Amino acid sequence: MPNDTSSHSSRALGGAASARPRPRHAGPFAGPLPILTAAVLWGTTGTASSLAPDGVPAAAIGAAGLVLGGLLLFLTAPGSRSLPGACTGGERRLLALGTLAVAGYPLAFYPAVARTGVAVATVIALGGAPVFAGLLAWFTRRSRPSARWATATAAAVLGCTVLVLGPGLAGDGAPVDVLGVVSAGLAGLSYAVYALVGGRLIAHGHSSGAVLGVMFGGAALLVLPVVLWGAGGGLLTVRGALVVLYLGVVTTFLCYRLFGHGLRRTAPQTATTLTLAEPAVAAVLGVAVLGERLPDVSWCGLAVLALGIVFLAVPVGSRARGTRLE
């Protein structure tokens, strides 16, 4: 992409750009809006995967969606084929790391959904992602996250925690599946890693579509054996094919095009906090579609989560007239 990332993003991602980009007015589809749109759609992944035919391993369902969506991202993004050759050695290593992280996400997330349920797995994975992103950014660049990010993330993670623990606090919750929780946490770490890698490469001036196309296309090849070995005939049924089509085209291809576009003007730490809208959507769908029950305390957690997202997403003061978000 052109070097039109915000000066904040350039600093947050290592200050790779040698010249300060000229500020441009952020239109309605710049920054948080496409990321929030993607988050809402991502909130449907757990519910969609639960509708797959019985007997299909959860990891195979997620991997199948990644194979379809990842190949679409690679084939449709201009510059994907030439990007590795245009990168420096360090950037190619970042691409490889991001590819591994992308491949790891569905292999950890969908089994977590199967073990802990849609709402809990999504909340843990996405609630942990901004924490991992902020800490990784701090450790790798020795820069502290902004106070605004820390406040919004703390509120959002608190809301996620109350949402998850709500049934137990209300006295009617089932025991938490430890392996499912660990798997969801690994999914959150994977997401944070590839969000940071993608953001850094985009800040270096590479096209967001090409960066995500290479990472997701490579990840599609990595997880293809999981599909071939574990899917069986379940995904070849009409129901299975529809689930894979939705996961691949909507929640992978479309959502990550939106996400990559949003990363052009949004720091990865901020992006991962904004995507905490996903567990809220997942929890509501779990109640409305799958019959999961949330007590009043969990709904209070959802409210706190929403306040944290709004605080981060909506510009205040002089930022309302600026071209970027913190």
mmCIF file of C-alpha atoms in Angstrom:
data_model
loop_
_atom_site.group_PDB
_atom_site.id
_atom_site.type_symbol
_atom_site.label_atom_id
_atom_site.label_comp_id
_atom_site.label_asym_id
_atom_site.label_seq_id
_atom_site.Cartn_x
_atom_site.Cartn_y
_atom_site.Cartn_z
ATOM 1 C CA MET A 1 0.000 0.000 0.000
ATOM 2 C CA PRO A 2 1.088 3.618 -0.307
ATOM 3 C CA ASN A 3 2.892 5.091 2.667
ATOM 4 C CA ASP A 4 -0.250 6.630 4.093
ATOM 5 C CA THR A 5 -0.267 5.013 7.514
ATOM 6 C CA SER A 6 -0.653 7.419 10.388
ATOM 7 C CA SER A 7 2.361 8.804 12.169
ATOM 8 C CA HIS A 8 1.110 7.089 15.305
ATOM 9 C CA SER A 9 1.036 3.727 13.574
ATOM 10 C CA SER A 10 4.541 4.272 12.235
ATOM 11 C CA ARG A 11 5.852 5.018 15.727
ATOM 12 C CA ALA A 12 3.903 2.197 17.308
ATOM 13 C CA LEU A 13 5.176 -0.295 14.752
ATOM 14 C CA GLY A 14 8.814 0.568 14.982
ATOM 15 C CA GLY A 15 9.030 3.867 13.114
ATOM 16 C CA ALA A 16 10.028 2.161 9.889
ATOM 17 C CA ALA A 17 8.939 4.927 7.535
ATOM 18 C CA SER A 18 11.771 7.361 6.963
ATOM 19 C CA ALA A 19 9.528 10.316 6.223
ATOM 20 C CA ARG A 20 6.449 11.486 8.087
ATOM 21 C CA PRO A 21 3.386 10.812 5.927
ATOM 22 C CA ARG A 22 1.156 13.711 5.135
ATOM 23 C CA PRO A 23 -2.034 13.615 7.220
ATOM 24 C CA ARG A 24 -5.213 12.967 5.326
ATOM 25 C CA HIS A 25 -8.783 13.187 6.457
ATOM 26 C CA ALA A 26 -9.989 9.858 7.808
ATOM 27 C CA GLY A 27 -13.213 9.004 6.036
ATOM 28 C CA PRO A 28 -15.966 6.802 7.439
ATOM 29 C CA PHE A 29 -14.230 3.632 6.230
ATOM 30 C CA ALA A 30 -10.829 4.489 7.687
ATOM 31 C CA GLY A 31 -9.580 3.318 11.038
ATOM 32 C CA PRO A 32 -11.945 1.703 13.523
ATOM 33 C CA LEU A 33 -15.079 1.238 11.407
ATOM 34 C CA PRO A 34 -13.870 -1.580 9.122
ATOM 35 C CA ILE A 35 -12.230 -3.300 12.095
ATOM 36 C CA LEU A 36 -15.450 -3.115 14.117
ATOM 37 C CA THR A 37 -17.415 -4.430 11.123
ATOM 38 C CA ALA A 38 -15.045 -7.357 10.848
ATOM 39 C CA ALA A 39 -15.339 -7.982 14.593
ATOM 40 C CA VAL A 40 -19.128 -8.194 14.388
ATOM 41 C CA LEU A 41 -18.871 -10.762 11.595
ATOM 42 C CA TRP A 42 -16.145 -12.660 13.434
ATOM 43 C CA GLY A 43 -18.541 -12.967 16.334
ATOM 44 C CA THR A 44 -20.572 -15.381 14.209
ATOM 45 C CA THR A 45 -17.747 -17.895 13.650
ATOM 46 C CA GLY A 46 -18.353 -19.968 16.762
ATOM 47 C CA THR A 47 -22.064 -20.235 16.102
ATOM 48 C CA ALA A 48 -21.476 -21.094 12.441
ATOM 49 C CA SER A 49 -18.921 -23.797 13.257
ATOM 50 C CA SER A 50 -21.306 -25.354 15.783
ATOM 51 C CA LEU A 51 -23.768 -25.944 12.934
ATOM 52 C CA ALA A 52 -21.338 -28.234 11.081
ATOM 53 C CA PRO A 53 -22.255 -31.932 10.775
ATOM 54 C CA ASP A 54 -21.603 -34.121 13.808
ATOM 55 C CA GLY A 55 -18.387 -36.067 13.764
ATOM 56 C CA VAL A 56 -16.264 -33.465 11.962
ATOM 57 C CA PRO A 57 -13.328 -32.432 14.203
ATOM 58 C CA ALA A 58 -13.473 -28.803 15.254
ATOM 59 C CA ALA A 59 -9.913 -28.159 14.052
ATOM 60 C CA ALA A 60 -10.800 -29.511 10.604
ATOM 61 C CA ILE A 61 -13.777 -27.146 10.356
ATOM 62 C CA GLY A 62 -11.641 -24.115 11.178
ATOM 63 C CA ALA A 63 -8.827 -25.283 8.920
ATOM 64 C CA ALA A 64 -11.210 -25.773 5.995
ATOM 65 C CA GLY A 65 -12.471 -22.218 6.348
ATOM 66 C CA LEU A 66 -8.887 -20.946 6.458
ATOM 67 C CA VAL A 67 -7.921 -22.932 3.350
ATOM 68 C CA LEU A 68 -10.759 -21.409 1.332
ATOM 69 C CA GLY A 69 -10.501 -17.882 2.705
ATOM 70 C CA GLY A 70 -6.716 -17.823 2.766
ATOM 71 C CA LEU A 71 -6.386 -18.870 -0.858
ATOM 72 C CA LEU A 72 -8.985 -16.257 -1.860
ATOM 73 C CA LEU A 73 -7.027 -13.560 -0.025
ATOM 74 C CA PHE A 74 -3.803 -14.610 -1.727
ATOM 75 C CA LEU A 75 -5.260 -14.906 -5.229
ATOM 76 C CA THR A 76 -7.214 -11.624 -5.181
ATOM 77 C CA ALA A 77 -4.725 -9.290 -3.480
ATOM 78 C CA PRO A 78 -2.499 -7.360 -5.914
ATOM 79 C CA GLY A 79 1.151 -7.789 -5.044
ATOM 80 C CA SER A 80 0.804 -11.014 -3.062
ATOM 81 C CA ARG A 81 2.993 -13.038 -5.410
ATOM 82 C CA SER A 82 5.731 -10.418 -5.555
ATOM 83 C CA LEU A 83 5.714 -9.397 -1.888
ATOM 84 C CA PRO A 84 8.229 -11.968 -0.546
ATOM 85 C CA GLY A 85 10.757 -10.914 -3.174
ATOM 86 C CA ALA A 86 10.219 -7.232 -2.349
ATOM 87 C CA CYS A 87 10.798 -7.773 1.371
ATOM 88 C CA THR A 88 14.062 -7.556 3.244
ATOM 89 C CA GLY A 89 15.369 -10.603 5.071
ATOM 90 C CA GLY A 90 13.910 -9.370 8.336
ATOM 91 C CA GLU A 91 10.547 -8.726 6.736
ATOM 92 C CA ARG A 92 10.483 -12.219 5.264
ATOM 93 C CA ARG A 93 11.078 -13.618 8.744
ATOM 94 C CA LEU A 94 8.169 -11.542 9.981
ATOM 95 C CA LEU A 95 6.014 -12.937 7.172
ATOM 96 C CA ALA A 96 6.953 -16.468 8.182
ATOM 97 C CA LEU A 97 6.115 -15.749 11.827
ATOM 98 C CA GLY A 98 2.794 -14.209 10.862
ATOM 99 C CA THR A 99 1.982 -17.192 8.645
ATOM 100 C CA LEU A 100 2.620 -19.630 11.502
ATOM 101 C CA ALA A 101 0.460 -17.525 13.834
ATOM 102 C CA VAL A 102 -2.401 -17.421 11.319
ATOM 103 C CA ALA A 103 -2.235 -21.202 10.924
ATOM 104 C CA GLY A 104 -2.248 -21.665 14.685
ATOM 105 C CA TYR A 105 -5.373 -19.623 15.335
ATOM 106 C CA PRO A 106 -8.087 -21.962 13.943
ATOM 107 C CA LEU A 107 -6.275 -25.039 15.239
ATOM 108 C CA ALA A 108 -6.542 -23.587 18.753
ATOM 109 C CA PHE A 109 -9.776 -21.597 18.591
ATOM 110 C CA TYR A 110 -12.263 -24.075 17.146
ATOM 111 C CA PRO A 111 -11.312 -26.920 19.523
ATOM 112 C CA ALA A 112 -11.702 -24.383 22.351
ATOM 113 C CA VAL A 113 -15.224 -23.618 21.118
ATOM 114 C CA ALA A 114 -16.024 -27.333 21.138
ATOM 115 C CA ARG A 115 -14.762 -27.719 24.715
ATOM 116 C CA THR A 116 -15.939 -24.530 26.427
ATOM 117 C CA GLY A 117 -18.793 -23.206 24.287
ATOM 118 C CA VAL A 118 -19.035 -20.302 21.880
ATOM 119 C CA ALA A 119 -19.205 -17.424 24.346
ATOM 120 C CA VAL A 120 -16.457 -18.549 26.720
ATOM 121 C CA ALA A 121 -13.944 -19.520 24.011
ATOM 122 C CA THR A 122 -14.489 -16.309 22.070
ATOM 123 C CA VAL A 123 -14.253 -14.103 25.131
ATOM 124 C CA ILE A 124 -11.032 -15.725 26.362
ATOM 125 C CA ALA A 125 -9.375 -15.676 22.927
ATOM 126 C CA LEU A 126 -10.332 -12.122 22.080
ATOM 127 C CA GLY A 127 -10.125 -10.834 25.625
ATOM 128 C CA GLY A 128 -6.532 -12.042 25.875
ATOM 129 C CA ALA A 129 -5.475 -10.768 22.451
ATOM 130 C CA PRO A 130 -5.162 -7.044 23.312
ATOM 131 C CA VAL A 131 -3.214 -7.884 26.451
ATOM 132 C CA PHE A 132 -0.820 -10.066 24.470
ATOM 133 C CA ALA A 133 -0.566 -7.395 21.751
ATOM 134 C CA GLY A 134 0.227 -4.616 24.197
ATOM 135 C CA LEU A 135 2.807 -6.689 26.072
ATOM 136 C CA LEU A 136 4.471 -7.928 22.887
ATOM 137 C CA ALA A 137 4.636 -4.379 21.544
ATOM 138 C CA TRP A 138 6.176 -3.225 24.818
ATOM 139 C CA PHE A 139 8.753 -6.022 24.975
ATOM 140 C CA THR A 140 9.790 -5.899 21.314
ATOM 141 C CA ARG A 141 9.936 -2.116 20.935
ATOM 142 C CA ARG A 142 10.435 -1.004 24.536
ATOM 143 C CA SER A 143 7.553 1.422 24.206
ATOM 144 C CA ARG A 144 4.741 1.629 26.696
ATOM 145 C CA PRO A 145 1.142 1.465 25.474
ATOM 146 C CA SER A 146 -0.784 4.729 25.764
ATOM 147 C CA ALA A 147 -2.862 5.486 28.845
ATOM 148 C CA ARG A 148 -5.970 5.562 26.684
ATOM 149 C CA TRP A 149 -5.235 2.078 25.338
ATOM 150 C CA ALA A 150 -4.493 0.741 28.829
ATOM 151 C CA THR A 151 -7.712 2.179 30.277
ATOM 152 C CA ALA A 152 -9.912 0.931 27.441
ATOM 153 C CA THR A 153 -8.278 -2.482 27.417
ATOM 154 C CA ALA A 154 -8.570 -2.872 31.185
ATOM 155 C CA ALA A 155 -12.282 -2.078 30.996
ATOM 156 C CA ALA A 156 -12.803 -4.416 28.075
ATOM 157 C CA VAL A 157 -10.891 -7.294 29.678
ATOM 158 C CA LEU A 158 -12.767 -6.750 32.944
ATOM 159 C CA GLY A 159 -16.018 -6.959 31.009
ATOM 160 C CA CYS A 160 -14.833 -10.137 29.275
ATOM 161 C CA THR A 161 -13.875 -11.686 32.617
ATOM 162 C CA VAL A 162 -17.230 -10.919 34.192
ATOM 163 C CA LEU A 163 -18.958 -12.265 31.090
ATOM 164 C CA VAL A 164 -17.082 -15.580 31.340
ATOM 165 C CA LEU A 165 -17.355 -15.968 35.111
ATOM 166 C CA GLY A 166 -20.916 -14.715 35.298
ATOM 167 C CA PRO A 167 -22.612 -18.142 35.332
ATOM 168 C CA GLY A 168 -20.297 -19.322 38.106
ATOM 169 C CA LEU A 169 -20.832 -16.155 40.116
ATOM 170 C CA ALA A 170 -24.575 -16.640 39.739
ATOM 171 C CA GLY A 171 -24.276 -20.186 41.063
ATOM 172 C CA ASP A 172 -25.425 -22.006 37.961
ATOM 173 C CA GLY A 173 -22.259 -22.440 35.923
ATOM 174 C CA ALA A 174 -20.602 -25.675 34.819
ATOM 175 C CA PRO A 175 -16.930 -26.307 35.681
ATOM 176 C CA VAL A 176 -14.539 -24.524 33.348
ATOM 177 C CA ASP A 177 -12.692 -26.835 30.950
ATOM 178 C CA VAL A 178 -9.015 -26.071 31.615
ATOM 179 C CA LEU A 179 -7.750 -27.444 28.289
ATOM 180 C CA GLY A 180 -10.394 -25.420 26.489
ATOM 181 C CA VAL A 181 -9.351 -22.262 28.319
ATOM 182 C CA VAL A 182 -5.668 -22.867 27.509
ATOM 183 C CA SER A 183 -6.525 -23.520 23.867
ATOM 184 C CA ALA A 184 -8.541 -20.299 23.695
ATOM 185 C CA GLY A 185 -5.654 -18.402 25.263
ATOM 186 C CA LEU A 186 -3.256 -19.780 22.643
ATOM 187 C CA ALA A 187 -5.690 -18.613 19.960
ATOM 188 C CA GLY A 188 -5.583 -15.127 21.474
ATOM 189 C CA LEU A 189 -1.779 -15.154 21.444
ATOM 190 C CA SER A 190 -1.766 -16.281 17.808
ATOM 191 C CA TYR A 191 -4.142 -13.484 16.867
ATOM 192 C CA ALA A 192 -2.053 -10.874 18.672
ATOM 193 C CA VAL A 193 1.115 -12.052 16.926
ATOM 194 C CA TYR A 194 -0.239 -11.902 13.387
ATOM 195 C CA ALA A 195 -1.982 -8.585 14.054
ATOM 196 C CA LEU A 196 1.317 -7.078 15.204
ATOM 197 C CA VAL A 197 3.258 -8.638 12.323
ATOM 198 C CA GLY A 198 0.717 -7.456 9.779
ATOM 199 C CA GLY A 199 0.638 -3.973 11.274
ATOM 200 C CA ARG A 200 4.412 -3.679 11.233
ATOM 201 C CA LEU A 201 4.720 -4.772 7.602
ATOM 202 C CA ILE A 202 1.912 -2.414 6.578
ATOM 203 C CA ALA A 203 3.697 0.418 8.387
ATOM 204 C CA HIS A 204 6.798 -0.409 6.350
ATOM 205 C CA GLY A 205 4.829 0.581 3.251
ATOM 206 C CA HIS A 206 3.658 -2.809 2.001
ATOM 207 C CA SER A 207 0.104 -3.275 0.764
ATOM 208 C CA SER A 208 -2.264 -4.459 3.476
ATOM 209 C CA GLY A 209 -3.938 -6.815 1.003
ATOM 210 C CA ALA A 210 -0.627 -8.330 -0.079
ATOM 211 C CA VAL A 211 0.588 -8.774 3.499
ATOM 212 C CA LEU A 212 -2.570 -10.561 4.607
ATOM 213 C CA GLY A 213 -2.733 -12.468 1.316
ATOM 214 C CA VAL A 214 0.739 -13.939 1.797
ATOM 215 C CA MET A 215 0.220 -14.768 5.480
ATOM 216 C CA PHE A 216 -3.193 -16.342 4.974
ATOM 217 C CA GLY A 217 -2.269 -18.059 1.711
ATOM 218 C CA GLY A 218 0.764 -19.622 3.362
ATOM 219 C CA ALA A 219 -1.277 -20.597 6.415
ATOM 220 C CA ALA A 220 -3.861 -22.236 4.130
ATOM 221 C CA LEU A 221 -1.176 -24.551 2.796
ATOM 222 C CA LEU A 222 0.058 -25.321 6.309
ATOM 223 C CA VAL A 223 -3.360 -26.419 7.577
ATOM 224 C CA LEU A 224 -4.428 -28.241 4.410
ATOM 225 C CA PRO A 225 -3.241 -31.630 5.797
ATOM 226 C CA VAL A 226 -5.545 -31.119 8.794
ATOM 227 C CA VAL A 227 -8.500 -30.833 6.406
ATOM 228 C CA LEU A 228 -7.476 -33.808 4.273
ATOM 229 C CA TRP A 229 -6.772 -36.011 7.280
ATOM 230 C CA GLY A 230 -9.560 -35.079 9.669
ATOM 231 C CA ALA A 231 -12.566 -33.814 7.745
ATOM 232 C CA GLY A 232 -13.863 -37.114 6.391
ATOM 233 C CA GLY A 233 -17.062 -36.848 4.390
ATOM 234 C CA GLY A 234 -18.887 -34.474 6.741
ATOM 235 C CA LEU A 235 -17.714 -31.327 5.019
ATOM 236 C CA LEU A 236 -18.787 -32.690 1.639
ATOM 237 C CA THR A 237 -22.455 -32.602 2.656
ATOM 238 C CA VAL A 238 -24.581 -29.571 1.812
ATOM 239 C CA ARG A 239 -24.607 -28.487 5.445
ATOM 240 C CA GLY A 240 -20.867 -28.912 5.826
ATOM 241 C CA ALA A 241 -20.135 -27.109 2.571
ATOM 242 C CA LEU A 242 -22.304 -24.153 3.580
ATOM 243 C CA VAL A 243 -20.494 -23.831 6.918
ATOM 244 C CA VAL A 244 -17.083 -23.900 5.214
ATOM 245 C CA LEU A 245 -18.261 -21.454 2.545
ATOM 246 C CA TYR A 246 -19.437 -18.998 5.198
ATOM 247 C CA LEU A 247 -16.289 -19.345 7.308
ATOM 248 C CA GLY A 248 -14.039 -19.026 4.270
ATOM 249 C CA VAL A 249 -15.726 -16.284 2.242
ATOM 250 C CA VAL A 250 -17.316 -14.118 4.938
ATOM 251 C CA THR A 251 -15.395 -14.518 8.184
ATOM 252 C CA THR A 252 -11.972 -15.002 6.584
ATOM 253 C CA PHE A 253 -11.819 -13.386 3.136
ATOM 254 C CA LEU A 254 -14.184 -10.445 3.652
ATOM 255 C CA CYS A 255 -13.350 -9.824 7.306
ATOM 256 C CA TYR A 256 -9.605 -9.787 6.824
ATOM 257 C CA ARG A 257 -9.870 -7.473 3.856
ATOM 258 C CA LEU A 258 -11.737 -5.117 6.181
ATOM 259 C CA PHE A 259 -9.231 -5.727 8.968
ATOM 260 C CA GLY A 260 -6.243 -5.045 6.738
ATOM 261 C CA HIS A 261 -7.867 -1.843 5.479
ATOM 262 C CA GLY A 262 -8.454 -0.726 9.060
ATOM 263 C CA LEU A 263 -4.845 -1.456 10.061
ATOM 264 C CA ARG A 264 -3.717 1.208 7.599
ATOM 265 C CA ARG A 265 -4.764 3.877 10.130
ATOM 266 C CA THR A 266 -5.089 1.955 13.375
ATOM 267 C CA ALA A 267 -2.293 0.621 15.585
ATOM 268 C CA PRO A 268 -2.434 -3.174 16.102
ATOM 269 C CA GLN A 269 -2.795 -2.771 19.883
ATOM 270 C CA THR A 270 -5.866 -0.621 19.278
ATOM 271 C CA ALA A 271 -7.185 -2.986 16.610
ATOM 272 C CA THR A 272 -7.045 -5.987 18.932
ATOM 273 C CA THR A 273 -8.962 -4.057 21.591
ATOM 274 C CA LEU A 274 -11.593 -2.963 19.080
ATOM 275 C CA THR A 275 -12.153 -6.570 18.076
ATOM 276 C CA LEU A 276 -13.376 -7.247 21.612
ATOM 277 C CA ALA A 277 -16.734 -6.450 20.036
ATOM 278 C CA GLU A 278 -16.538 -10.022 18.728
ATOM 279 C CA PRO A 279 -17.139 -11.792 22.080
ATOM 280 C CA ALA A 280 -20.148 -9.576 22.718
ATOM 281 C CA VAL A 281 -21.675 -10.646 19.412
ATOM 282 C CA ALA A 282 -20.720 -14.273 20.070
ATOM 283 C CA ALA A 283 -22.359 -14.206 23.488
ATOM 284 C CA VAL A 284 -25.587 -12.704 22.150
ATOM 285 C CA LEU A 285 -25.710 -15.266 19.329
ATOM 286 C CA GLY A 286 -25.049 -18.039 21.801
ATOM 287 C CA VAL A 287 -28.138 -16.946 23.714
ATOM 288 C CA ALA A 288 -30.337 -16.171 20.720
ATOM 289 C CA VAL A 289 -29.384 -19.044 18.395
ATOM 290 C CA LEU A 290 -27.859 -21.831 20.475
ATOM 291 C CA GLY A 291 -29.935 -21.428 23.618
ATOM 292 C CA GLU A 292 -26.999 -20.642 25.892
ATOM 293 C CA ARG A 293 -27.993 -18.769 29.041
ATOM 294 C CA LEU A 294 -26.308 -15.663 30.446
ATOM 295 C CA PRO A 295 -27.135 -14.420 33.947
ATOM 296 C CA ASP A 296 -27.572 -10.739 34.757
ATOM 297 C CA VAL A 297 -23.974 -10.377 35.926
ATOM 298 C CA SER A 298 -22.736 -11.514 32.505
ATOM 299 C CA TRP A 299 -24.874 -8.900 30.811
ATOM 300 C CA CYS A 300 -23.241 -6.334 33.110
ATOM 301 C CA GLY A 301 -19.890 -7.590 31.856
ATOM 302 C CA LEU A 302 -21.068 -7.052 28.295
ATOM 303 C CA ALA A 303 -21.969 -3.460 29.167
ATOM 304 C CA VAL A 304 -18.498 -2.792 30.620
ATOM 305 C CA LEU A 305 -16.935 -4.382 27.554
ATOM 306 C CA ALA A 306 -18.971 -2.120 25.268
ATOM 307 C CA LEU A 307 -17.944 0.986 27.226
ATOM 308 C CA GLY A 308 -14.276 0.077 26.860
ATOM 309 C CA ILE A 309 -14.630 -0.349 23.102
ATOM 310 C CA VAL A 310 -16.530 2.922 22.699
ATOM 311 C CA PHE A 311 -13.917 4.786 24.759
ATOM 312 C CA LEU A 312 -11.173 3.550 22.456
ATOM 313 C CA ALA A 313 -13.023 3.822 19.163
ATOM 314 C CA VAL A 314 -14.628 7.264 19.428
ATOM 315 C CA PRO A 315 -12.276 10.255 19.052
ATOM 316 C CA VAL A 316 -12.363 12.808 21.845
ATOM 317 C CA GLY A 317 -11.293 16.448 22.005
ATOM 318 C CA SER A 318 -8.825 17.394 19.323
ATOM 319 C CA ARG A 319 -8.756 13.825 18.001
ATOM 320 C CA ALA A 320 -12.225 14.336 16.607
ATOM 321 C CA ARG A 321 -10.680 16.783 14.139
ATOM 322 C CA GLY A 322 -7.515 14.767 13.496
ATOM 323 C CA THR A 323 -6.679 12.075 11.076
ATOM 324 C CA ARG A 324 -5.850 9.269 13.439
ATOM 325 C CA LEU A 325 -6.827 7.378 16.564
ATOM 326 C CA GLU A 326 -4.561 6.358 19.396
#
